[in-house]
Short mmCIF file of C-alpha atoms in Angstrom, two decimals:
data_model
loop_
_atom_site.label_atom_id
_atom_site.label_comp_id
_atom_site.label_asym_id
_atom_site.label_seq_id
_atom_site.Cartn_x
_atom_site.Cartn_y
_atom_site.Cartn_z
CA UNK Z 124 89.10 21.03 138.43
CA UNK Z 125 90.05 18.64 140.36
CA UNK Z 126 88.71 16.00 141.74
CA UNK Z 127 87.34 17.98 145.59
CA UNK Z 128 85.92 20.46 143.20
CA UNK Z 129 83.83 18.41 140.44
CA UNK Z 130 82.91 16.22 143.88
CA UNK Z 131 81.66 19.27 145.76
CA UNK Z 132 79.71 20.50 142.76
CA UNK Z 133 78.13 17.03 142.79
CA UNK Z 134 77.13 16.84 145.85
CA UNK Z 135 75.21 20.44 146.09
CA UNK Z 136 73.61 20.79 143.00
CA UNK Z 137 72.22 16.79 143.40
CA UNK Z 138 70.80 17.31 146.83
CA UNK Z 139 69.98 20.88 146.03
CA UNK Z 140 67.86 18.95 142.65
CA UNK Z 141 66.12 16.45 145.04
CA UNK Z 142 65.94 19.12 147.53
CA UNK Z 143 64.17 21.60 145.35
CA UNK Z 144 60.07 20.97 146.23
CA UNK Z 145 58.27 24.10 144.68
CA UNK Z 146 60.47 25.16 142.06
CA UNK Z 147 63.85 25.88 141.80
CA UNK Z 148 63.99 28.84 143.65
CA UNK Z 149 62.93 27.01 146.58
CA UNK Z 150 66.79 26.14 146.88
CA UNK Z 151 68.57 29.69 146.09
CA UNK Z 152 69.29 30.18 149.69
CA UNK Z 153 71.46 27.08 149.94
CA UNK Z 154 73.17 27.70 146.87
CA UNK Z 155 73.58 31.11 147.58
CA UNK Z 156 75.63 30.47 150.83
CA UNK Z 157 77.85 27.45 149.68
CA UNK Z 158 78.45 29.25 146.58
CA UNK Z 159 79.71 32.46 147.62
CA UNK Z 160 80.25 31.22 151.71
CA UNK Z 161 81.72 28.24 152.05
CA UNK Z 162 83.71 27.47 149.09
CA UNK Z 163 84.41 30.66 147.38
CA UNK Z 164 83.64 30.10 143.97
CA UNK Z 165 81.29 33.78 143.08
CA UNK Z 166 81.25 37.55 145.06
CA UNK Z 167 77.95 37.70 146.43
CA UNK Z 168 77.52 40.08 143.73
CA UNK Z 169 78.26 37.93 140.91
CA UNK Z 170 75.80 35.59 141.95
CA UNK Z 171 73.33 37.96 142.53
CA UNK Z 172 74.33 39.41 138.70
CA UNK Z 173 73.69 35.29 137.56
CA UNK Z 174 70.25 35.30 139.39
CA UNK Z 175 68.88 38.37 137.07
CA UNK Z 176 70.65 37.35 133.48
CA UNK Z 177 69.02 33.86 134.73
CA UNK Z 178 65.52 35.71 135.23
CA UNK Z 179 65.52 37.07 131.81
CA UNK Z 180 67.00 34.58 129.56
CA UNK Z 181 64.54 32.39 128.09
CA UNK Z 182 64.81 28.50 129.02
CA UNK Z 183 64.36 27.19 133.14
CA UNK Z 184 65.55 30.39 135.62
CA UNK Z 185 66.93 27.25 137.19
CA UNK Z 186 69.47 28.29 134.54
CA UNK Z 187 71.14 29.44 137.10
CA UNK Z 188 73.53 27.09 138.70
CA UNK Z 189 74.72 26.57 135.31
CA UNK Z 190 76.66 30.31 135.30
CA UNK Z 191 77.77 29.18 139.24
CA UNK Z 192 79.06 26.06 138.30
CA UNK Z 193 80.73 28.35 135.67
CA UNK Z 194 82.59 30.32 137.49
CA UNK Z 195 83.66 27.38 139.82
CA UNK Z 196 85.22 25.40 137.02
CA UNK Z 197 83.94 26.82 133.61
CA UNK Z 198 82.51 25.32 130.65
CA UNK Z 199 82.76 22.11 132.00
CA UNK Z 200 81.89 22.99 135.85
CA UNK Z 201 79.03 24.66 133.88
CA UNK Z 202 78.02 20.90 131.88
CA UNK Z 203 78.27 19.20 135.12
CA UNK Z 204 76.35 21.58 138.12
CA UNK Z 205 73.30 21.67 135.07
CA UNK Z 206 73.66 18.10 135.21
CA UNK Z 207 73.62 17.56 138.92
CA UNK Z 208 70.99 19.61 139.13
CA UNK Z 209 68.66 17.77 136.87
CA UNK Z 210 69.01 14.73 136.64
CA UNK Z 211 67.88 13.48 140.08
CA UNK Z 212 64.97 15.22 139.80
CA UNK Z 213 64.87 13.80 135.70
CA UNK Z 214 64.91 10.54 137.37
CA UNK Z 215 62.12 10.44 140.04
CA UNK Z 216 59.76 13.22 137.70
CA UNK Z 217 59.71 10.15 134.53
CA UNK Z 218 59.26 7.83 136.06
CA UNK Z 219 55.77 9.58 139.10
CA UNK Z 220 54.78 10.53 135.00
CA UNK Z 221 54.36 7.00 134.31
CA UNK Z 222 53.04 5.88 137.12
CA UNK Z 223 50.78 8.30 136.39
CA UNK Z 224 50.16 8.01 132.55
CA UNK Z 225 49.77 4.15 133.17
CA UNK Z 226 47.65 4.32 135.90
CA UNK Z 227 44.17 3.60 134.35
CA UNK Z 228 41.66 6.31 133.52
CA UNK Z 229 39.82 5.71 136.73
CA UNK Z 230 37.13 7.94 137.97
CA UNK Z 231 39.64 8.62 140.62
CA UNK Z 232 42.50 9.58 138.37
CA UNK Z 233 39.75 11.66 136.66
CA UNK Z 234 38.43 13.29 139.94
CA UNK Z 235 42.66 14.28 140.57
CA UNK Z 236 42.86 16.38 137.24
CA UNK Z 237 39.59 17.82 137.77
CA UNK Z 238 39.74 18.36 141.38
CA UNK Z 239 43.14 19.93 141.36
CA UNK Z 240 42.92 22.17 138.56
CA UNK Z 241 41.64 24.64 140.11
CA UNK Z 242 44.71 24.26 143.41
CA UNK Z 243 46.90 24.57 139.24
CA UNK Z 244 45.18 28.64 138.78
CA UNK Z 245 45.40 29.54 141.48
CA UNK Z 246 49.20 28.46 142.24
CA UNK Z 247 49.91 30.13 138.26
CA UNK Z 248 47.98 32.84 139.46
CA UNK Z 249 50.09 32.81 142.66
CA UNK Z 250 52.87 32.87 140.18
CA UNK Z 251 52.28 36.04 138.46
CA UNK Z 252 51.75 37.95 142.37
CA UNK Z 253 54.93 36.97 143.18
CA UNK Z 254 56.67 37.96 140.21
CA UNK Z 255 55.09 40.82 139.83
CA UNK Z 256 56.12 41.88 143.62
CA UNK Z 257 59.53 40.38 143.33
CA UNK Z 258 61.18 42.63 139.93
CA UNK Z 259 60.34 46.44 141.42
CA UNK Z 260 56.85 47.14 139.58
CA UNK Z 261 56.39 50.63 139.23
CA UNK Z 262 53.44 52.51 138.37
CA UNK Z 263 54.44 52.26 134.91
CA UNK Z 264 54.80 48.60 135.06
CA UNK Z 265 51.62 48.24 136.62
CA UNK Z 266 49.50 49.89 133.31
CA UNK Z 267 51.98 48.04 130.95
CA UNK Z 268 51.02 44.67 133.12
CA UNK Z 269 46.85 46.35 132.63
CA UNK Z 270 47.43 46.29 129.01
CA UNK Z 271 49.58 43.45 128.02
CA UNK Z 272 46.84 42.00 130.21
CA UNK Z 273 44.24 42.93 127.63
CA UNK Z 274 45.78 42.10 124.70
CA UNK Z 275 46.67 38.76 125.39
CA UNK Z 276 43.54 37.86 126.41
CA UNK Z 277 41.25 39.96 123.59
CA UNK Z 278 43.36 39.57 121.09
CA UNK Z 279 45.10 35.73 119.42
CA UNK Z 280 48.18 37.12 118.27
CA UNK Z 281 51.86 35.32 119.33
CA UNK Z 282 52.85 36.55 122.36
CA UNK Z 283 56.30 37.03 120.76
CA UNK Z 284 54.67 40.26 119.47
CA UNK Z 285 53.44 41.90 122.38
CA UNK Z 286 56.80 41.39 124.66
CA UNK Z 287 58.90 42.82 121.60
CA UNK Z 288 55.88 46.02 122.37
CA UNK Z 289 56.40 46.42 126.20
CA UNK Z 290 60.56 46.48 125.58
CA UNK Z 291 60.85 48.64 123.28
CA UNK Z 292 57.90 50.87 125.85
CA UNK Z 293 61.01 49.95 128.78
CA UNK Z 294 62.86 51.67 126.97
CA UNK Z 295 61.68 54.20 125.43
CA UNK Z 296 59.51 55.13 128.68
CA UNK Z 297 62.84 54.51 131.02
CA UNK Z 298 61.39 52.99 133.44
CA UNK T 102 50.29 32.79 113.83
CA UNK T 103 49.43 29.70 110.66
CA UNK T 104 49.80 27.03 113.12
CA UNK T 105 46.86 28.41 115.67
CA UNK T 106 45.04 25.26 115.92
CA UNK T 107 43.03 24.47 118.92
CA UNK T 108 43.17 20.45 119.42
CA UNK T 109 39.47 19.29 118.40
CA UNK T 110 37.06 18.06 121.13
CA UNK T 111 38.69 14.20 121.72
CA UNK T 112 41.73 14.23 119.97
CA UNK T 113 44.18 13.65 121.96
CA UNK T 114 47.04 11.60 121.17
CA UNK T 115 44.69 11.15 117.68
CA UNK T 116 47.83 13.16 115.34
CA UNK T 117 50.37 10.74 116.05
CA UNK T 118 53.31 10.91 118.16
CA UNK T 119 55.78 13.40 117.57
CA UNK T 120 59.31 12.41 117.11
CA UNK T 121 62.05 13.37 118.62
CA UNK T 122 63.24 15.62 116.77
CA UNK T 123 59.83 17.08 116.67
CA UNK T 124 59.55 17.32 120.92
CA UNK T 125 63.23 18.94 121.03
CA UNK T 126 62.36 21.99 118.42
CA UNK T 127 59.66 22.73 120.54
CA UNK T 128 60.24 22.89 123.75
CA UNK T 129 64.20 24.56 121.91
CA UNK T 130 60.31 26.99 120.48
CA UNK T 131 58.85 27.07 124.80
CA UNK T 132 62.66 28.12 125.59
CA UNK T 133 63.38 30.32 123.16
CA UNK T 134 60.17 32.32 123.60
CA UNK T 135 60.00 32.84 127.05
CA UNK T 136 63.05 35.63 127.31
CA UNK T 137 62.23 37.21 130.11
CA UNK T 138 59.82 34.75 131.92
CA UNK T 139 56.48 32.99 131.45
CA UNK T 140 58.13 29.90 130.19
CA UNK T 141 54.97 27.69 131.96
CA UNK T 142 52.37 30.22 129.68
CA UNK T 143 54.21 29.24 126.72
CA UNK T 144 54.32 25.98 127.71
CA UNK T 145 50.67 25.12 127.77
CA UNK T 146 50.46 27.74 124.38
CA UNK T 147 52.21 25.58 122.53
CA UNK T 148 51.53 22.14 124.04
CA UNK T 149 48.15 22.36 124.97
CA UNK T 150 46.39 25.34 122.18
CA UNK T 151 49.28 24.99 119.41
CA UNK T 152 49.61 21.31 118.77
CA UNK T 153 47.76 19.76 120.51
CA UNK T 154 49.23 17.34 122.65
CA UNK T 155 47.47 17.47 124.97
CA UNK T 156 43.84 18.24 127.34
CA UNK T 157 43.57 21.78 129.40
CA UNK T 158 42.99 19.31 132.42
CA UNK T 159 45.16 16.72 131.41
CA UNK T 160 48.21 19.39 131.63
CA UNK T 161 46.89 21.09 134.42
CA UNK T 162 47.12 17.95 136.71
CA UNK T 163 50.72 17.26 135.11
CA UNK T 164 51.90 21.27 135.74
CA UNK T 165 50.26 20.53 139.91
CA UNK T 166 52.03 17.53 140.00
CA UNK T 167 54.98 18.59 138.71
CA UNK T 168 55.10 21.40 141.14
CA UNK T 169 54.36 19.00 144.42
CA UNK T 170 57.83 16.51 142.50
CA UNK T 171 61.21 18.04 143.80
CA UNK T 172 62.98 19.70 140.51
CA UNK T 173 62.18 23.21 138.10
CA UNK T 174 58.85 23.58 137.78
CA UNK T 175 59.19 23.76 133.74
CA UNK T 176 61.78 21.05 133.39
CA UNK T 177 59.67 18.46 135.22
CA UNK T 178 56.63 19.33 132.55
CA UNK T 179 59.03 18.93 129.76
CA UNK T 180 60.09 15.39 131.30
CA UNK T 181 56.73 15.17 131.90
CA UNK T 182 55.60 16.08 128.65
CA UNK T 183 58.35 14.04 126.84
CA UNK T 184 57.62 10.86 128.54
CA UNK T 185 54.09 11.17 128.01
CA UNK T 186 54.77 10.95 124.37
CA UNK T 187 58.01 9.31 123.37
CA UNK T 188 59.17 7.25 126.81
CA UNK T 189 62.27 7.87 128.71
CA UNK T 190 64.41 9.40 124.81
CA UNK T 191 60.80 11.73 124.45
CA UNK T 192 61.47 12.83 127.69
CA UNK T 193 65.20 13.64 127.62
CA UNK T 194 64.58 14.76 123.84
CA UNK T 195 62.59 17.69 125.23
CA UNK T 196 64.94 18.74 128.21
CA UNK T 197 67.47 19.21 125.93
CA UNK T 198 65.66 20.79 123.18
CA UNK T 199 64.04 23.53 126.66
CA UNK T 200 67.92 23.79 128.11
CA UNK T 201 70.74 23.52 125.47
CA UNK T 202 70.40 27.22 123.66
CA UNK T 203 69.46 29.09 127.18
CA UNK T 204 72.44 27.17 128.70
CA UNK T 205 74.36 28.20 126.58
CA UNK T 206 72.75 32.23 126.36
CA UNK T 207 73.03 31.76 130.30
CA UNK T 208 76.93 31.02 130.76
CA UNK T 209 78.00 33.78 128.11
CA UNK T 210 76.16 36.54 129.03
CA UNK T 211 78.18 35.68 132.02
CA UNK T 212 81.30 34.84 131.41
CA UNK T 213 81.10 38.37 130.16
CA UNK T 214 78.10 40.08 133.56
CA UNK T 215 80.80 43.02 133.94
CA UNK T 216 80.50 44.63 130.14
CA UNK T 217 76.64 44.73 130.57
CA UNK T 218 75.24 45.15 134.20
CA UNK T 219 75.53 49.44 133.85
CA UNK T 220 73.99 49.59 130.41
CA UNK T 221 70.87 51.09 130.44
CA UNK T 222 68.40 50.31 127.77
CA UNK T 223 69.46 46.65 128.69
CA UNK T 224 67.73 47.50 131.91
CA UNK T 225 65.18 49.56 130.29
CA UNK T 226 64.19 46.43 127.95
CA UNK T 227 64.23 44.00 130.96
CA UNK T 228 61.98 46.19 132.93
CA UNK T 229 59.53 46.69 130.23
CA UNK T 230 59.22 42.31 129.76
CA UNK T 231 58.82 42.06 132.86
CA UNK T 232 54.95 43.16 132.62
CA UNK T 233 54.66 41.19 129.39
CA UNK T 234 56.02 37.91 131.38
CA UNK T 235 53.01 38.54 134.47
CA UNK T 236 50.74 39.67 130.81
CA UNK T 237 51.09 36.62 129.87
CA UNK T 238 50.64 34.48 133.15
CA UNK T 239 47.63 36.34 134.01
CA UNK T 240 46.68 35.93 130.90
CA UNK T 241 46.96 31.94 131.14
CA UNK T 242 44.81 31.86 134.53
CA UNK T 243 41.86 33.80 132.49
CA UNK T 244 41.91 31.24 129.85
CA UNK T 245 42.28 28.57 131.76
CA UNK T 246 40.43 29.84 134.80
CA UNK T 247 37.15 30.56 132.70
CA UNK T 248 36.28 27.03 131.77
CA UNK T 249 37.80 25.08 134.58
CA UNK T 250 36.23 27.43 137.55
CA UNK T 251 32.35 27.30 135.98
CA UNK T 252 31.47 26.89 140.22
CA UNK T 253 31.44 28.19 144.12
CA UNK T 254 34.05 25.46 144.88
CA UNK T 255 36.70 25.67 142.52
CA UNK T 256 36.49 29.08 142.22
CA UNK T 257 37.64 29.32 146.00
CA UNK T 258 39.73 26.74 145.67
CA UNK T 259 41.69 28.60 142.85
CA UNK T 260 41.52 31.57 145.09
CA UNK T 261 42.06 30.14 148.96
CA UNK T 262 45.52 28.50 147.06
CA UNK T 263 46.29 32.14 145.64
CA UNK T 264 45.45 33.88 148.70
CA UNK T 265 48.12 30.93 150.81
CA UNK T 266 50.84 30.61 147.65
CA UNK T 267 50.58 34.30 147.35
CA UNK T 268 50.03 36.78 150.39
CA UNK T 269 49.81 34.26 153.40
CA UNK T 270 53.53 31.91 151.69
CA UNK T 271 52.28 28.72 152.86
CA UNK T 272 54.27 26.32 152.09
CA UNK T 273 53.28 24.55 149.21
CA UNK T 274 53.22 20.96 151.12
CA UNK T 275 50.70 22.32 153.37
CA UNK T 276 48.35 23.70 150.98
CA UNK T 277 48.33 20.95 148.92
CA UNK T 278 48.23 18.47 151.52
CA UNK T 279 45.30 20.63 153.00
CA UNK T 280 43.26 22.19 149.68
CA UNK T 281 43.97 18.81 146.93
CA UNK T 282 41.23 16.37 148.89
CA UNK T 283 38.79 18.90 148.96
CA UNK T 284 39.08 19.64 145.42
CA UNK T 285 39.75 15.71 144.78
CA UNK T 286 37.09 15.25 146.58
CA UNK T 287 34.03 18.07 145.61
CA UNK T 288 35.13 15.75 141.88
CA UNK T 289 34.01 12.55 142.56
CA UNK T 290 31.22 13.63 143.72
CA UNK T 291 30.30 15.10 139.83
CA UNK T 292 28.17 13.63 137.96
CA UNK T 293 29.57 10.81 135.83
CA UNK T 294 31.42 12.70 132.07
CA UNK T 295 32.11 16.70 134.52
CA UNK T 296 34.74 17.60 131.07
CA UNK T 297 34.63 16.18 127.64
CA UNK T 298 38.02 16.33 127.10
CA UNK T 299 39.03 13.40 129.86
CA UNK T 300 37.21 11.07 128.02
CA UNK T 301 39.88 9.02 125.05
#
C-alpha cells in the first residue's frame, strides 16, 4: 500500500466514522462516491455485492468498510479501514457512556431513560419496516415475516432455530 | 435454552462483573447469531434476557444514546455495554468480540464474491433469512413495547417516532429534537417510582 493510499483510507473512513449520525448507513452514499468514482478502488457492481454480503453476513453491517478496504489495499487495507471507521466513534461513545453512567441516579436521569424508551421502540419498529421495504419483500416473504413474528412472540426458544427454518423455507420455495 | 433466565427484580449488576474474555465471548455470540440481520434484537435478547447485565429501560436508553452518537449503532451499543461492565478494556473487548469473526467472513466472502454471485441457492436462503431478521426485530418491539407503552402518551410517542422515521423519513436529529423533550417531560411529571427496575 502506498503512503498516499494509506492516507486516503484513513481520511475517508475516519471522517465517515464521525459523520455517521443515525447509524452506518448514513455515510454509505459518501463512501460509494469516493471508493468508486474518486479513487477507483472498486467498481460500482463490486460495491453493491460487498453491501449485500455485509448485510447478510453476521455482525454489524458497517463491516462493509472492511471489504472496501480489502479492495483498496489487501488485508492491511481491510484492517486499516475497519480501525479508521471504528476508533473515532469508539472514543466518543466511550466518554459519552462514562458521563451517562457516572451521572447520579437523579429524578432527571430516570425521566430521560423512561421518556426516551418509547422513542427507542418506535425507531426499532421503523428499522424493521425500512429493512422489509428495502430488501424486495414479496408476498411470500411477508407471510413468512408474520409467521416468524408470531413464533418469536409466542414461544420461548432459541431464535436461531427460527432463522434456520426460514432460511430452509426460502430455499425450498425458491422465493 | 437452558440459560434463558430472566434477571430478578433489582438484580442488575448483582451477578458481578463479567471478565474481558466473557464480554468478548458474549458479543461474539451476539454477532454470530445475527446471520441475516437482527443484530439489535440479538443484543437485547442476550444482554438483557439471558445475561441480565442490564435492565430493559437501561438497555433502551443506552440504545437511544448510541443512535444519537455517530458510528454504527450496534458497535456503539457494544462499546456502551462493555464500558458499563468493565471500563475502557471492556469496551474494547466487546467491540473485538463483535467484529473479529464477521471481519474474516466478510473479507473472505468479498474476495471470492465472483464465485458466489450466481449461486441461486445462496440467494434463496438469504431471501428466507431476511423475513426472519425482520420478525425478530418485530418481536423485540412487541416484548419491550408491552412493558413500556402502558399509557397513551408513550404509545403516541412510539407511533409518532415510527411514522417520522419509516414513513416520512425525517432526519433522526429532528425527530429527537421534537419528541425527546416531550417524552422526558412527560416521564418527569409521573409520580415518583415509575419503574421497579430503575432503583439500584
